[in-house]
CSV table of C-alpha atoms in Angstrom, one decimal:
chain,number,residue,atom,x,y,z
A,1,MET,CA,-2.9,-0.4,18.7
A,2,PRO,CA,0.9,0.0,18.8
A,3,GLY,CA,2.4,1.5,15.7
A,4,LYS,CA,4.2,-1.5,14.4
A,5,TYR,CA,1.3,-3.8,14.7
A,6,ARG,CA,-1.0,-1.3,13.1
A,7,VAL,CA,1.4,-1.0,10.2
A,8,VAL,CA,1.5,-4.8,9.9
A,9,LEU,CA,-2.3,-5.0,9.8
A,10,CYS,CA,-2.8,-2.2,7.3
A,11,GLY,CA,0.1,-3.3,5.2
A,12,THR,CA,-1.2,-6.9,5.1
A,13,VAL,CA,-4.6,-5.6,3.9
A,14,ILE,CA,-2.9,-3.7,1.1
A,15,GLN,CA,-0.8,-6.6,0.0
A,16,VAL,CA,-3.7,-9.1,0.0
A,17,CYS,CA,-5.6,-6.8,-2.4
A,18,LEU,CA,-2.6,-6.2,-4.7
A,19,GLY,CA,-1.8,-9.9,-4.7
A,20,GLY,CA,-5.1,-10.7,-6.5
A,21,ILE,CA,-3.2,-10.2,-9.8
A,22,TYR,CA,-1.9,-13.8,-9.3
A,23,ALA,CA,-5.5,-15.0,-9.8
A,24,TRP,CA,-5.5,-13.8,-13.4
A,25,ALA,CA,-5.5,-17.4,-14.7
A,26,VAL,CA,-9.1,-17.8,-13.3
A,27,PHE,CA,-10.4,-15.2,-15.8
A,28,VAL,CA,-8.3,-16.2,-18.8
A,29,PRO,CA,-10.6,-19.0,-20.2
A,30,SER,CA,-13.7,-16.7,-19.9
A,31,LEU,CA,-11.9,-13.8,-21.7
A,32,ARG,CA,-10.9,-16.2,-24.5
A,33,GLN,CA,-14.4,-17.7,-24.8
A,34,ALA,CA,-16.5,-14.5,-24.5
A,35,TYR,CA,-14.3,-12.0,-26.3
A,36,GLY,CA,-12.1,-14.1,-28.6
A,37,LEU,CA,-8.8,-13.1,-27.0
A,38,THR,CA,-5.8,-15.4,-27.9
A,39,THR,CA,-3.7,-17.0,-25.2
A,40,ALA,CA,-0.8,-14.7,-26.1
A,41,GLN,CA,-3.1,-11.6,-25.7
A,42,THR,CA,-4.2,-12.7,-22.2
A,43,GLN,CA,-0.7,-13.3,-21.2
A,44,ALA,CA,0.5,-10.0,-22.7
A,45,ILE,CA,-2.0,-8.3,-20.3
A,46,PHE,CA,-0.6,-10.2,-17.4
A,47,GLY,CA,3.0,-9.6,-18.4
A,48,THR,CA,2.4,-5.9,-18.9
A,49,ALA,CA,0.9,-5.7,-15.4
A,50,VAL,CA,4.1,-7.3,-14.0
A,51,ALA,CA,6.3,-4.9,-16.0
A,52,ALA,CA,4.3,-1.8,-14.9
A,53,TRP,CA,4.5,-3.1,-11.4
A,54,THR,CA,8.3,-3.2,-11.4
A,55,LEU,CA,8.7,0.1,-13.2
A,56,ALA,CA,6.4,1.9,-10.9
A,57,MET,CA,8.3,0.7,-7.9
A,58,ILE,CA,11.3,2.8,-8.8
A,59,PRO,CA,9.7,6.3,-8.6
A,60,ALA,CA,7.5,5.0,-5.7
A,61,GLY,CA,10.7,4.0,-3.8
A,62,LEU,CA,12.3,7.3,-4.6
A,63,VAL,CA,9.4,9.5,-3.3
A,64,LEU,CA,8.4,7.3,-0.4
A,65,PRO,CA,11.0,8.7,2.1
A,66,ARG,CA,10.0,12.2,1.1
A,67,VAL,CA,6.2,12.1,1.0
A,68,GLY,CA,5.6,9.2,3.3
A,69,PRO,CA,4.0,5.8,2.8
A,70,ARG,CA,0.4,7.0,3.2
A,71,ALA,CA,0.5,9.2,0.1
A,72,VAL,CA,2.2,6.5,-2.0
A,73,ALA,CA,-0.2,3.8,-0.9
A,74,ALA,CA,-3.2,6.1,-1.4
A,75,LEU,CA,-2.0,6.7,-5.0
A,76,ALA,CA,-1.9,2.9,-5.4
A,77,GLY,CA,-5.6,2.7,-4.4
A,78,ALA,CA,-6.6,5.4,-6.9
A,79,LEU,CA,-4.8,3.8,-9.7
A,80,PHE,CA,-6.4,0.4,-8.8
A,81,LEU,CA,-9.8,1.9,-8.9
A,82,GLY,CA,-9.2,3.6,-12.3
A,83,GLY,CA,-7.8,0.4,-13.9
A,84,SER,CA,-10.6,-1.7,-12.6
A,85,GLY,CA,-13.2,0.7,-14.0
A,86,LEU,CA,-11.5,0.8,-17.4
A,87,ALA,CA,-11.4,-3.0,-17.6
A,88,ALA,CA,-15.1,-3.3,-16.6
A,89,LEU,CA,-16.1,-0.8,-19.3
A,90,SER,CA,-13.7,-2.1,-22.0
A,91,GLY,CA,-16.3,-4.3,-23.8
A,92,GLY,CA,-13.6,-7.0,-24.2
A,93,ASN,CA,-11.3,-4.7,-26.3
A,94,PHE,CA,-7.8,-6.0,-25.9
A,95,TRP,CA,-6.1,-2.6,-25.8
A,96,LEU,CA,-8.5,-1.2,-23.1
A,97,LEU,CA,-7.9,-4.3,-21.0
A,98,TRP,CA,-4.2,-4.0,-21.6
A,99,LEU,CA,-4.3,-0.4,-20.4
A,100,GLY,CA,-6.6,-0.9,-17.5
A,101,VAL,CA,-5.3,-4.2,-16.0
A,102,GLY,CA,-1.8,-4.1,-17.5
A,103,GLY,CA,-1.0,-0.4,-17.2
A,104,LEU,CA,-3.0,1.1,-14.4
A,105,ILE,CA,-3.5,-1.9,-12.0
A,106,GLY,CA,0.1,-2.9,-12.7
A,107,SER,CA,1.3,0.6,-11.7
A,108,ALA,CA,-0.9,0.5,-8.6
A,109,ILE,CA,0.7,-2.7,-7.5
A,110,GLY,CA,4.2,-1.1,-7.9
A,111,CYS,CA,3.2,1.9,-5.8
A,112,GLY,CA,1.5,-0.2,-3.1
A,113,TYR,CA,3.9,-3.1,-2.9
A,114,VAL,CA,7.0,-1.1,-2.0
A,115,CYS,CA,5.3,0.5,1.1
A,116,PRO,CA,4.8,-2.6,3.3
A,117,LEU,CA,8.0,-4.2,2.1
A,118,THR,CA,10.1,-1.2,3.2
A,119,LEU,CA,8.2,-0.5,6.4
A,120,PHE,CA,8.2,-4.1,7.6
A,121,ALA,CA,12.0,-4.2,7.1
A,122,GLN,CA,12.4,-0.9,9.0
A,123,TRP,CA,10.1,-1.9,11.9
A,124,PHE,CA,11.7,-5.3,12.3
A,125,PRO,CA,15.4,-4.8,11.4
A,126,ALA,CA,16.8,-7.8,13.4
A,127,ARG,CA,14.9,-10.4,11.3
A,128,PRO,CA,15.0,-9.2,7.7
A,129,GLY,CA,14.0,-12.6,6.3
A,130,LEU,CA,10.9,-13.0,8.4
A,131,ALA,CA,9.9,-9.3,8.1
A,132,THR,CA,10.0,-9.4,4.3
A,133,GLY,CA,8.4,-12.8,4.4
A,134,LEU,CA,5.4,-11.4,6.3
A,135,ALA,CA,5.2,-8.4,3.8
A,136,VAL,CA,5.2,-10.5,0.7
A,137,GLY,CA,3.4,-13.5,2.2
A,138,SER,CA,0.2,-11.6,2.4
A,139,PHE,CA,0.6,-10.5,-1.2
A,140,GLY,CA,0.9,-14.1,-2.3
A,141,GLY,CA,-2.2,-15.0,-0.3
A,142,GLY,CA,-4.2,-12.4,-2.1
A,143,ALA,CA,-4.7,-14.7,-5.1
A,144,ILE,CA,-6.5,-17.2,-2.8
A,145,LEU,CA,-9.3,-14.7,-2.1
A,146,GLU,CA,-9.6,-13.3,-5.6
A,147,ALA,CA,-9.6,-16.8,-7.2
A,148,ALA,CA,-12.5,-17.8,-4.9
A,149,LEU,CA,-14.4,-14.5,-5.5
A,150,GLY,CA,-13.8,-14.7,-9.3
A,151,GLU,CA,-14.9,-18.3,-9.6
A,152,LEU,CA,-18.0,-17.6,-7.4
A,153,LEU,CA,-19.1,-14.7,-9.6
A,154,LEU,CA,-18.4,-16.5,-12.8
A,155,GLU,CA,-20.3,-19.6,-11.7
A,156,ARG,CA,-23.3,-17.4,-10.8
A,157,GLY,CA,-23.5,-15.9,-14.3
A,158,VAL,CA,-21.7,-12.6,-13.7
A,159,GLY,CA,-19.8,-11.6,-16.8
A,160,VAL,CA,-16.0,-11.7,-16.6
A,161,LEU,CA,-15.6,-8.0,-17.1
A,162,GLN,CA,-18.2,-7.2,-14.5
A,163,SER,CA,-16.5,-9.6,-12.1
A,164,LEU,CA,-13.2,-7.8,-12.6
A,165,GLY,CA,-15.0,-4.5,-12.0
A,166,TRP,CA,-16.7,-5.4,-8.8
A,167,ILE,CA,-13.7,-7.0,-7.2
A,168,GLY,CA,-11.5,-4.1,-8.4
A,169,VAL,CA,-13.7,-1.4,-6.8
A,170,ALA,CA,-13.8,-3.3,-3.5
A,171,TYR,CA,-10.0,-3.8,-3.5
A,172,GLY,CA,-9.3,-0.2,-4.5
A,173,LEU,CA,-11.3,1.2,-1.5
A,174,LEU,CA,-9.6,-1.3,0.9
A,175,ILE,CA,-6.1,-0.1,-0.4
A,176,VAL,CA,-7.0,3.5,0.3
A,177,ALA,CA,-8.3,2.6,3.8
A,178,GLY,CA,-5.1,0.6,4.5
A,179,ALA,CA,-2.9,3.5,3.4
A,180,LEU,CA,-4.3,5.6,6.3
A,181,GLY,CA,-2.7,3.3,8.8
A,182,LEU,CA,0.8,3.2,7.5
A,183,SER,CA,3.7,5.1,9.1
A,184,SER,CA,7.5,5.0,9.3
A,185,PRO,CA,9.3,4.1,12.6
A,186,PRO,CA,9.9,7.0,15.0
A,187,GLY,CA,13.1,8.9,14.7
A,188,PRO,CA,13.5,9.0,10.9
A,189,VAL,CA,16.9,8.6,9.5
A,190,SER,CA,18.4,11.8,8.1
A,191,ARG,CA,19.6,12.0,4.5
A,192,SER,CA,23.2,12.4,5.6
A,193,ALA,CA,23.0,9.3,7.8
A,194,VAL,CA,22.2,6.9,4.9
A,195,PRO,CA,24.1,8.1,1.8
A,196,ALA,CA,23.0,6.8,-1.6
A,197,LEU,CA,25.0,4.3,-3.4
A,198,PRO,CA,26.4,5.3,-6.8
A,199,LEU,CA,24.5,3.4,-9.5
A,200,ARG,CA,27.6,2.5,-11.5
A,201,GLN,CA,29.2,0.8,-8.5
A,202,LEU,CA,26.0,-0.8,-7.5
A,203,VAL,CA,25.5,-2.5,-10.9
A,204,ALA,CA,29.1,-3.7,-10.8
A,205,ASP,CA,28.7,-5.2,-7.2
A,206,ARG,CA,28.6,-9.0,-7.1
A,207,PRO,CA,25.8,-9.3,-4.6
A,208,PHE,CA,23.6,-7.0,-6.7
A,209,GLN,CA,24.3,-9.1,-9.8
A,210,LEU,CA,23.5,-12.2,-7.9
A,211,VAL,CA,20.0,-11.1,-6.8
A,212,VAL,CA,19.2,-9.8,-10.3
A,213,LEU,CA,20.1,-13.1,-11.9
A,214,GLY,CA,18.4,-15.2,-9.3
A,215,ILE,CA,15.1,-13.3,-9.3
A,216,PHE,CA,14.9,-13.3,-13.1
A,217,CYS,CA,15.4,-17.0,-13.4
A,218,GLY,CA,13.0,-17.9,-10.6
A,219,THR,CA,10.2,-15.6,-11.7
A,220,PHE,CA,10.6,-16.4,-15.4
A,221,ALA,CA,9.5,-20.0,-14.6
A,222,GLY,CA,7.0,-18.9,-12.0
A,223,LEU,CA,5.2,-16.4,-14.2
A,224,LEU,CA,5.2,-18.6,-17.2
A,225,VAL,CA,3.3,-21.2,-15.1
A,226,ILE,CA,1.1,-18.8,-13.2
A,227,GLY,CA,-0.4,-17.2,-16.3
A,228,ASN,CA,-1.2,-20.6,-17.8
A,229,LEU,CA,-1.9,-22.6,-14.7
A,230,LYS,CA,-5.6,-23.3,-15.2
A,231,SER,CA,-5.0,-23.8,-18.9
A,232,ILE,CA,-2.3,-26.4,-18.3
A,233,GLY,CA,-4.7,-28.5,-16.2
A,234,LEU,CA,-7.5,-28.1,-18.8
A,235,ALA,CA,-5.1,-29.2,-21.6
A,236,GLY,CA,-4.4,-32.3,-19.5
A,237,GLY,CA,-8.1,-33.1,-19.5
A,238,LEU,CA,-8.8,-32.1,-15.9
A,239,ASP,CA,-12.1,-30.8,-14.6
A,240,PRO,CA,-12.3,-27.0,-14.4
A,241,ALA,CA,-13.1,-27.2,-10.7
A,242,VAL,CA,-9.9,-29.1,-10.0
A,243,CYS,CA,-7.9,-26.6,-12.0
A,244,THR,CA,-9.4,-23.7,-9.9
A,245,VAL,CA,-8.5,-25.5,-6.7
A,246,GLY,CA,-5.0,-25.8,-8.1
A,247,VAL,CA,-4.8,-22.0,-8.7
A,248,SER,CA,-5.9,-21.5,-5.1
A,249,LEU,CA,-3.4,-24.0,-3.7
A,250,PHE,CA,-0.6,-22.3,-5.8
A,251,ALA,CA,-1.5,-19.2,-3.9
A,252,VAL,CA,-1.5,-21.0,-0.6
A,253,GLY,CA,1.9,-22.4,-1.4
A,254,SER,CA,3.2,-19.1,-2.5
A,255,ALA,CA,2.0,-17.3,0.6
A,256,SER,CA,3.2,-19.9,3.1
A,257,GLY,CA,6.4,-20.3,1.2
A,258,ARG,CA,7.3,-16.6,1.5
A,259,ILE,CA,7.0,-16.8,5.3
A,260,VAL,CA,8.8,-20.2,5.6
A,261,TRP,CA,11.6,-19.3,3.2
A,262,GLY,CA,12.0,-16.0,5.2
A,263,TRP,CA,12.5,-18.1,8.4
A,264,ILE,CA,14.9,-20.4,6.6
A,265,CYS,CA,16.9,-17.5,5.2
A,266,ASP,CA,17.4,-16.0,8.7
A,267,TRP,CA,18.6,-19.3,9.9
A,268,ALA,CA,20.6,-20.7,6.9
A,269,GLY,CA,21.7,-17.5,5.1
A,270,SER,CA,22.1,-16.8,1.4
A,271,ARG,CA,22.8,-20.4,0.4
A,272,THR,CA,19.1,-20.8,0.5
A,273,ILE,CA,18.9,-19.0,-2.9
A,274,PRO,CA,20.2,-21.8,-5.2
A,275,VAL,CA,18.4,-24.4,-3.1
A,276,SER,CA,15.1,-22.6,-3.7
A,277,LEU,CA,15.7,-22.3,-7.4
A,278,SER,CA,16.5,-26.0,-7.7
A,279,LEU,CA,13.3,-26.9,-5.9
A,280,LEU,CA,11.2,-24.6,-8.2
A,281,ALA,CA,12.7,-26.2,-11.3
A,282,GLY,CA,11.8,-29.7,-10.1
A,283,ALA,CA,8.3,-28.6,-9.1
A,284,VAL,CA,7.6,-27.1,-12.5
A,285,LEU,CA,8.5,-30.3,-14.3
A,286,LEU,CA,6.4,-32.3,-11.7
A,287,LEU,CA,3.4,-30.0,-12.4
A,288,TYR,CA,3.4,-30.8,-16.1
A,289,ALA,CA,3.9,-34.5,-15.4
A,290,LEU,CA,0.8,-34.5,-13.2
A,291,SER,CA,-1.4,-32.3,-15.4
A,292,ALA,CA,-3.4,-35.3,-16.4
A,293,ALA,CA,-3.3,-37.1,-13.0
A,294,GLY,CA,-6.5,-35.8,-11.5
A,295,ALA,CA,-6.3,-34.6,-7.9
A,296,LEU,CA,-2.4,-35.0,-7.8
A,297,PHE,CA,-2.3,-31.9,-10.0
A,298,VAL,CA,-3.5,-29.8,-7.0
A,299,PRO,CA,-0.6,-30.5,-4.6
A,300,ALA,CA,1.8,-30.0,-7.5
A,301,CYS,CA,0.4,-26.5,-7.9
A,302,GLY,CA,1.1,-25.9,-4.2
A,303,LEU,CA,4.7,-27.1,-4.5
A,304,VAL,CA,5.3,-24.7,-7.5
A,305,GLY,CA,3.8,-21.9,-5.5
A,306,PHE,CA,6.0,-22.7,-2.5
A,307,GLY,CA,9.1,-22.6,-4.7
A,308,TYR,CA,8.0,-19.4,-6.4
A,309,GLY,CA,7.3,-17.7,-3.1
A,310,ALA,CA,11.0,-17.8,-2.3
A,311,CYS,CA,11.7,-15.3,-5.0
A,312,PHE,CA,9.9,-12.5,-3.2
A,313,VAL,CA,11.5,-12.9,0.2
A,314,LEU,CA,15.1,-14.2,-0.3
A,315,TYR,CA,16.3,-11.4,-2.5
A,316,ALA,CA,14.6,-8.6,-0.5
A,317,ALA,CA,16.1,-10.0,2.7
A,318,TYR,CA,19.5,-10.3,0.9
A,319,VAL,CA,19.3,-6.7,-0.1
A,320,ALA,CA,18.4,-5.6,3.5
A,321,ARG,CA,21.3,-7.7,4.9
A,322,GLN,CA,23.9,-6.5,2.4
A,323,TYR,CA,22.9,-2.8,2.1
A,324,GLY,CA,20.8,-2.0,5.2
A,325,ALA,CA,17.0,-1.9,5.7
A,326,GLN,CA,16.9,1.8,5.1
A,327,ARG,CA,18.1,1.3,1.5
A,328,VAL,CA,15.4,-1.3,0.6
A,329,SER,CA,13.1,1.2,-1.0
A,330,SER,CA,15.9,2.6,-3.3
A,331,ILE,CA,17.8,-0.6,-4.2
A,332,TYR,CA,15.2,-3.4,-4.3
A,333,PRO,CA,13.1,-1.7,-7.0
A,334,LEU,CA,16.2,-1.8,-9.2
A,335,VAL,CA,16.6,-5.5,-8.5
A,336,PHE,CA,12.9,-6.0,-9.2
A,337,LEU,CA,13.3,-4.7,-12.8
A,338,ALA,CA,14.5,-8.3,-13.5
A,339,PHE,CA,11.1,-9.5,-12.3
A,340,GLY,CA,9.5,-7.1,-14.7
A,341,LEU,CA,11.6,-8.4,-17.6
A,342,SER,CA,10.6,-12.0,-16.7
A,343,GLY,CA,7.0,-10.8,-16.6
A,344,ILE,CA,7.2,-9.6,-20.2
A,345,VAL,CA,9.2,-12.6,-21.4
A,346,GLY,CA,7.9,-15.6,-19.4
A,347,PRO,CA,4.1,-15.5,-19.8
A,348,VAL,CA,4.2,-14.3,-23.5
A,349,VAL,CA,6.8,-17.0,-24.4
A,350,GLY,CA,4.6,-19.6,-22.7
A,351,GLY,CA,1.4,-18.5,-24.4
A,352,ARG,CA,3.1,-18.1,-27.8
A,353,LEU,CA,4.7,-21.5,-27.8
A,354,TYR,CA,1.4,-23.1,-26.8
A,355,ASP,CA,-0.4,-21.3,-29.7
A,356,ILE,CA,2.3,-22.7,-32.1
A,357,SER,CA,2.6,-26.2,-30.7
A,358,GLY,CA,-0.7,-26.9,-29.0
A,359,SER,CA,1.3,-28.3,-26.0
A,360,TYR,CA,2.7,-26.9,-22.8
A,361,LEU,CA,5.7,-29.3,-22.8
A,362,THR,CA,8.1,-27.0,-24.5
A,363,PRO,CA,7.5,-23.9,-22.5
A,364,VAL,CA,7.5,-25.8,-19.2
A,365,THR,CA,10.8,-27.5,-20.2
A,366,ILE,CA,12.4,-24.1,-21.0
A,367,ALA,CA,11.2,-22.7,-17.7
A,368,ALA,CA,12.9,-25.6,-15.8
A,369,ILE,CA,16.1,-25.2,-17.7
A,370,VAL,CA,16.3,-21.4,-17.1
A,371,THR,CA,15.7,-22.0,-13.4
A,372,LEU,CA,18.3,-24.7,-13.0
A,373,ALA,CA,20.8,-22.5,-14.8
A,374,GLY,CA,20.0,-19.7,-12.3
A,375,ALA,CA,20.6,-22.2,-9.4
A,376,ALA,CA,24.0,-23.2,-10.8
A,377,ALA,CA,25.1,-19.6,-11.4
A,378,THR,CA,24.0,-18.3,-8.0
A,379,TRP,CA,25.6,-21.2,-6.2
A,380,ARG,CA,28.9,-20.5,-8.0
A,381,MET,CA,28.7,-16.7,-7.2
A,382,LEU,CA,28.0,-17.4,-3.5
A,383,ALA,CA,30.8,-19.9,-3.3
A,384,ALA,CA,33.2,-17.2,-4.6
A,385,GLN,CA,32.4,-14.7,-1.8
A,386,PRO,CA,32.4,-15.0,2.0
A,387,ALA,CA,29.0,-15.7,3.4
A,388,ALA,CA,27.6,-12.9,5.6
A,389,PRO,CA,26.1,-14.0,9.0
A,390,ALA,CA,22.5,-14.9,8.6
A,391,THR,CA,21.1,-12.5,11.1
A,392,GLN,CA,23.5,-9.5,10.8
A,393,PRO,CA,23.1,-6.7,8.2
A,394,ALA,CA,26.3,-6.3,6.2
A,395,GLN,CA,27.5,-3.6,3.8
A,396,SER,CA,28.9,-4.9,0.5
A,397,GLN,CA,32.6,-4.5,0.6
A,398,ASN,CA,32.8,-3.5,-3.0
A,399,LEU,CA,30.8,-0.3,-2.5
A,400,GLU,CA,31.8,2.9,-0.9
A,401,ARG,CA,29.3,4.5,1.5
A,402,ARG,CA,29.3,8.0,0.0
A,403,PRO,CA,26.4,10.3,-0.9
A,404,VAL,CA,25.6,11.3,-4.4
A,405,VAL,CA,23.3,14.1,-5.4
A,406,SER,CA,21.1,12.3,-7.8
A,407,GLY,CA,20.6,9.0,-5.9
A,408,PRO,CA,17.7,8.2,-3.6
A,409,THR,CA,18.2,8.4,0.1
A,410,GLU,CA,16.0,7.9,3.2
């Protein structure tokens, strides 16, 4: 099999396994019922996983050019196995679940996620939107598989902790196997050919500020809804089976949205960012409005997933276009810290407000307002700068291309 297609296949396997974290909502009701965890506690576990994911991406992105993608992805598999085992043996203890799922599995996601994202952009430099869409689309699709597996095990009487353990072991082994098929394109770029960007100038650069703001606002709303998706439907009086289908369709929308938005991005350019945020805000409000409307709740979940999926392709493609595909592994993890912040704030705020009010109206409304504010701000920032051609990488004019000793290079 040619190198780039082998990388795509193995990277897709890894992303599908890592993306199972988005099926967390399937296990939340069982954890609350069987072990007495509060809604806020279950969302704290999920939020910690997202935060660990984003933090782990920074060192993983730094060492990836030096040790290679196979070693970094294999480490992800080992961490995934360890976290799954700890969760299965936790006895429902919140802190052990928090460490296993939130800490170890979250770190595994960070180490594994950056590998296909970087490699796909390097193997397909002419189409950064489609390449990153393929990389993150399979991640979004991982929740479809884990939601189905989790629901099947729970329906057959397997305990929630045992279900997490069995799925985790299988996924961890698949991640290690997928790691063996990863490789960088031939003719690696030398350290002097791609100098690092000074952090102080990067943070002050308008394109960097734009992607940080946009990804925070979009993922704040998305993560608030994801962590409570099944519970929102149950609170509206829907059948649990309908809610589970909604979780799966959210994953379908997220996976397909990442690929579709990537294609749109290559065609329409960066103006796609505020459009995607506006669509997501409307979809979140529609989801709550249809939470008691029976089967209509399911396509609303898919629409939210479609809007949310844009957050994981548009900003990565924008980074590749502005700063070059070879810098994705060093710059995009810094952008992704905003996603980690939203992972801490969004799910916990949503769960806490529900515990206080007994309704999801307030957290959903806040999510929509934050996303609309992000759409307005990014639109204004884009209008204030010349638009780069949709299919041509461009170096931000505010940054000097000079090496620094402490920065990551590839």
